[in-house]
Short mmCIF file of C-alpha atoms in Angstrom, two decimals:
data_model
loop_
_atom_site.label_atom_id
_atom_site.label_comp_id
_atom_site.label_asym_id
_atom_site.label_seq_id
_atom_site.Cartn_x
_atom_site.Cartn_y
_atom_site.Cartn_z
CA UNK A 1 -0.07 0.10 0.46
CA UNK A 2 0.92 3.35 -0.83
CA UNK A 3 1.11 6.02 2.17
CA UNK A 4 -0.15 9.29 2.72
CA UNK A 5 2.87 11.10 2.54
CA UNK A 6 4.15 9.29 -0.70
CA UNK A 7 0.80 10.24 -2.55
CA UNK A 8 0.88 13.00 -2.33
CA UNK A 9 5.12 13.34 -3.62
CA UNK A 10 3.34 11.21 -6.58
CA UNK A 11 1.04 13.44 -7.80
CA UNK A 12 3.26 16.86 -7.25
CA UNK A 13 6.06 15.22 -9.45
CA UNK A 14 3.01 14.84 -12.34
CA UNK A 15 1.99 18.56 -11.36
CA UNK A 16 5.10 19.89 -11.70
CA UNK A 17 6.18 17.47 -14.48
CA UNK A 18 2.05 18.54 -16.75
CA UNK A 19 2.94 22.46 -15.28
CA UNK A 20 6.70 21.79 -17.34
CA UNK A 21 5.34 20.54 -19.97
CA UNK A 22 2.60 23.36 -20.90
CA UNK A 23 5.17 26.30 -20.61
CA UNK A 24 7.47 24.77 -22.94
CA UNK A 25 4.68 24.10 -25.60
CA UNK A 26 4.13 27.76 -25.02
CA UNK A 27 7.49 29.41 -25.01
CA UNK A 28 7.48 26.45 -29.27
CA UNK A 29 4.21 28.21 -30.04
CA UNK A 30 5.11 32.17 -29.39
CA UNK A 31 8.09 31.03 -31.30
CA UNK A 32 6.71 29.91 -34.30
CA UNK A 33 3.75 32.59 -34.66
CA UNK A 34 6.65 35.35 -34.67
CA UNK A 35 8.86 33.05 -36.98
CA UNK A 36 12.24 32.64 -34.60
CA UNK A 37 13.51 28.97 -34.50
CA UNK A 38 11.73 28.83 -37.59
CA UNK A 39 14.47 26.63 -40.43
CA UNK A 40 15.91 28.71 -42.93
CA UNK A 41 16.19 27.13 -46.26
CA UNK A 42 18.64 29.18 -49.32
CA UNK A 43 16.63 29.52 -51.95
CA UNK A 44 15.59 26.44 -54.41
CA UNK A 45 18.68 26.10 -57.30
CA UNK A 46 16.87 25.20 -60.71
CA UNK A 47 18.91 22.69 -62.20
CA UNK A 48 19.16 21.88 -65.63
CA UNK A 49 21.54 18.90 -68.17
CA UNK A 50 21.61 20.03 -71.36
CA UNK A 51 23.09 17.26 -74.30
CA UNK A 52 25.21 18.58 -77.04
CA UNK A 53 25.60 16.72 -80.32
CA UNK A 54 26.06 16.93 -84.25
CA UNK A 55 24.01 19.32 -84.58
CA UNK A 56 21.43 19.75 -81.63
CA UNK A 57 21.08 20.61 -78.06
CA UNK A 58 18.55 18.40 -76.23
CA UNK A 59 16.17 20.38 -74.64
CA UNK A 60 16.76 23.11 -77.33
CA UNK A 61 14.16 25.97 -74.78
CA UNK A 62 14.71 25.99 -70.79
CA UNK A 63 12.48 28.58 -68.95
CA UNK A 64 13.06 29.99 -64.88
CA UNK A 65 11.06 32.47 -63.34
CA UNK A 66 13.01 35.53 -62.77
CA UNK A 67 15.11 35.63 -60.02
CA UNK A 68 15.71 31.99 -59.62
CA UNK A 69 19.27 30.77 -59.10
CA UNK A 70 20.31 28.83 -62.45
CA UNK A 71 22.33 25.87 -61.49
CA UNK A 72 23.20 24.84 -65.88
CA UNK A 73 25.27 21.55 -67.05
CA UNK A 74 26.69 21.01 -70.62
CA UNK A 75 27.44 17.77 -71.79
CA UNK A 76 29.07 16.92 -74.91
CA UNK A 77 28.51 13.56 -76.75
CA UNK A 78 30.62 13.29 -79.82
CA UNK A 79 33.11 17.21 -79.65
CA UNK A 80 33.59 19.56 -78.37
CA UNK A 81 30.39 21.97 -78.38
CA UNK A 82 29.76 25.16 -75.95
CA UNK A 83 27.22 27.65 -74.63
CA UNK A 84 27.36 31.58 -74.93
CA UNK A 85 24.66 33.29 -72.88
CA UNK A 86 26.51 36.44 -72.61
CA UNK A 87 23.91 38.60 -70.64
CA UNK A 88 24.43 36.29 -67.65
CA UNK A 89 28.39 36.01 -68.15
CA UNK A 90 27.55 32.44 -69.52
CA UNK A 91 30.78 30.56 -71.58
CA UNK A 92 30.26 27.21 -70.73
CA UNK A 93 32.58 25.11 -73.28
CA UNK A 94 32.61 20.61 -72.98
CA UNK A 95 34.94 18.43 -75.07
CA UNK A 96 33.75 15.16 -75.94
CA UNK A 97 32.85 12.76 -72.46
CA UNK A 98 32.97 15.58 -70.65
CA UNK A 99 30.36 17.56 -68.66
CA UNK A 100 30.49 21.32 -67.22
CA UNK A 101 29.16 22.85 -65.04
CA UNK A 102 27.72 26.95 -64.12
CA UNK A 103 25.97 29.11 -61.73
CA UNK A 104 23.49 31.95 -62.45
CA UNK A 105 21.27 34.25 -61.63
CA UNK A 106 18.39 34.40 -63.95
CA UNK A 107 18.22 38.40 -62.97
CA UNK A 108 16.78 39.93 -66.59
CA UNK A 109 13.10 38.28 -67.73
CA UNK A 110 12.78 37.55 -71.43
CA UNK A 111 14.00 35.24 -73.99
CA UNK A 112 18.06 34.97 -75.06
CA UNK A 113 19.12 32.86 -77.21
CA UNK A 114 21.90 31.12 -77.55
CA UNK A 115 24.20 28.64 -79.45
CA UNK A 116 26.71 26.55 -80.07
CA UNK A 117 30.17 28.74 -79.50
CA UNK A 118 32.96 26.45 -80.42
CA UNK A 119 33.13 25.68 -84.58
CA UNK A 120 31.50 22.34 -84.73
CA UNK A 121 30.92 21.63 -88.13
CA UNK A 122 29.58 21.72 -91.51
CA UNK A 123 26.01 22.32 -89.14
CA UNK A 124 27.38 24.73 -86.82
CA UNK A 125 24.57 26.55 -87.80
CA UNK A 126 22.02 24.94 -86.37
CA UNK A 127 23.28 24.05 -82.32
CA UNK A 128 20.61 26.83 -81.42
CA UNK A 129 18.79 26.82 -77.84
CA UNK A 130 16.93 29.42 -75.77
CA UNK A 131 16.64 30.95 -72.71
CA UNK A 132 13.68 32.14 -71.50
CA UNK A 133 13.19 34.14 -68.14
CA UNK A 134 9.53 34.38 -66.61
CA UNK A 135 8.40 37.48 -64.58
CA UNK A 136 7.13 35.68 -61.39
CA UNK A 137 5.09 38.42 -60.35
CA UNK A 138 3.18 39.10 -63.16
CA UNK A 139 2.22 35.47 -64.30
CA UNK A 140 4.76 35.02 -67.47
CA UNK A 141 3.66 37.46 -69.22
CA UNK A 142 6.55 38.57 -71.29
CA UNK A 143 5.69 42.34 -73.34
CA UNK A 144 7.09 45.16 -75.27
CA UNK A 145 7.58 48.32 -74.19
CA UNK A 146 4.63 50.50 -75.98
CA UNK A 147 5.65 52.68 -78.86
CA UNK A 148 5.79 51.88 -82.71
CA UNK A 149 7.57 49.15 -84.19
CA UNK A 150 10.84 50.41 -85.74
CA UNK A 151 11.29 48.19 -88.47
CA UNK A 152 15.21 47.43 -90.55
CA UNK A 153 16.01 44.78 -92.40
CA UNK A 154 19.84 42.85 -92.76
CA UNK A 155 20.67 41.03 -95.07
CA UNK A 156 23.57 38.62 -95.47
CA UNK A 157 25.80 37.28 -99.16
CA UNK A 158 29.17 35.22 -99.39
CA UNK A 159 30.75 39.35 -99.57
CA UNK A 160 29.26 40.00 -95.71
CA UNK A 161 26.01 41.98 -94.47
CA UNK A 162 24.81 44.30 -96.71
CA UNK A 163 24.69 46.42 -93.49
CA UNK A 164 27.56 48.08 -91.19
CA UNK A 165 25.23 49.63 -88.73
CA UNK A 166 21.57 50.10 -88.02
CA UNK A 167 20.29 53.36 -86.58
CA UNK A 168 17.37 53.02 -83.93
CA UNK A 169 15.34 54.86 -80.86
CA UNK A 170 16.44 53.12 -77.55
CA UNK A 171 13.49 52.38 -75.97
CA UNK A 172 11.24 51.64 -78.48
CA UNK A 173 10.41 48.16 -79.73
CA UNK A 174 12.67 47.20 -83.35
CA UNK A 175 11.47 44.21 -85.45
CA UNK A 176 14.71 43.01 -88.07
CA UNK A 177 14.04 41.33 -90.65
CA UNK A 178 16.31 39.40 -91.17
CA UNK A 179 17.64 37.19 -95.06
CA UNK A 180 20.88 35.48 -96.20
CA UNK A 181 21.60 33.70 -100.02
CA UNK A 182 21.87 29.76 -99.48
CA UNK A 183 25.88 30.61 -100.19
CA UNK A 184 26.75 33.17 -97.03
CA UNK A 185 28.08 30.06 -94.69
CA UNK A 186 27.60 30.98 -91.21
CA UNK A 187 26.80 34.44 -92.21
CA UNK A 188 23.31 32.60 -92.55
CA UNK A 189 22.73 33.20 -89.23
CA UNK A 190 22.90 36.92 -87.04
CA UNK A 191 23.27 37.28 -83.53
CA UNK A 192 22.85 40.39 -81.92
CA UNK A 193 24.32 40.25 -78.31
CA UNK A 194 22.47 42.14 -74.94
CA UNK A 195 19.30 41.73 -76.64
CA UNK A 196 18.49 38.19 -77.23
CA UNK A 197 18.24 38.09 -80.82
CA UNK A 198 19.32 34.69 -82.96
CA UNK A 199 18.21 34.35 -85.87
CA UNK A 200 19.44 31.88 -88.27
CA UNK A 201 18.15 32.28 -92.86
CA UNK A 202 18.59 28.30 -94.12
CA UNK A 203 17.56 29.08 -97.54
CA UNK A 204 17.46 32.33 -98.48
CA UNK A 205 13.50 32.87 -96.19
CA UNK A 206 13.01 35.94 -94.88
CA UNK A 207 13.39 35.75 -90.92
CA UNK A 208 12.50 38.03 -88.26
CA UNK A 209 13.12 39.06 -84.72
CA UNK A 210 11.34 41.66 -82.44
CA UNK A 211 13.14 43.16 -79.52
CA UNK A 212 13.87 46.57 -77.40
CA UNK A 213 16.81 48.22 -76.54
CA UNK A 214 17.25 48.76 -73.00
CA UNK A 215 19.01 52.06 -72.92
CA UNK A 216 20.70 53.99 -75.65
CA UNK A 217 23.91 52.42 -77.21
CA UNK A 218 25.69 50.15 -78.75
CA UNK A 219 24.80 46.88 -79.89
CA UNK A 220 26.71 44.65 -81.94
CA UNK A 221 25.49 42.35 -84.65
CA UNK A 222 27.55 39.49 -85.76
CA UNK A 223 27.99 36.01 -87.82
CA UNK A 224 29.01 32.21 -84.68
CA UNK A 225 32.45 32.71 -85.94
CA UNK A 226 32.41 37.43 -85.64
CA UNK A 227 33.13 37.01 -89.10
CA UNK A 228 30.30 38.21 -90.43
CA UNK A 229 30.00 41.75 -88.50
CA UNK A 230 28.21 45.42 -87.68
CA UNK A 231 26.76 47.53 -84.89
CA UNK A 232 23.21 48.40 -83.72
CA UNK A 233 23.19 51.85 -82.61
CA UNK A 234 20.39 52.81 -79.98
CA UNK A 235 20.07 56.45 -79.30
#
């Protein structure tokens, strides 16, 4: 039999234990409400692996939200290939059987074209892809600033581009109509740095891209091998 004294001791211990549990639980709840003690993880990293082979990228399009941290891995299966995205200072080069990785923050909204940055054979000009950075706040609606569209043209032949300079107004949309003669070699492609333009005219057809120069300045345009060159001047 448990005497009365022992019974009081047992009851007292149980009561004190219960009170201690309630105090600790209340403190923990207060911390959770105030945000204290909650785990804070790093921003998630969006990982993409692109396989390069003559003459394509797989996948050729990747999509992220503005502000995402991106980890991009390039794998080459046959020869040396590269990916260059100048707007994010990305320049990956991987030899046959190699893979190279880079990390960057997608802090600009828009569509950014990329191409193989290392000559890899006759179909080199066809190796192209795009990085799409959506505005996570507006739900990914990519718009162009207002204003009348400025229409300009550029034509390539075996001797180069027909214009060394193109003049436009900054902050207003520009539509570039590009065509190339079939014997233009690498000149069948035109890339305009920092505005996401990368077009190929394969069989003499006219292709178009619309973009907006964000600020006054000189925007270089060139073929993938930088043999054909010119300047788009935004004022």
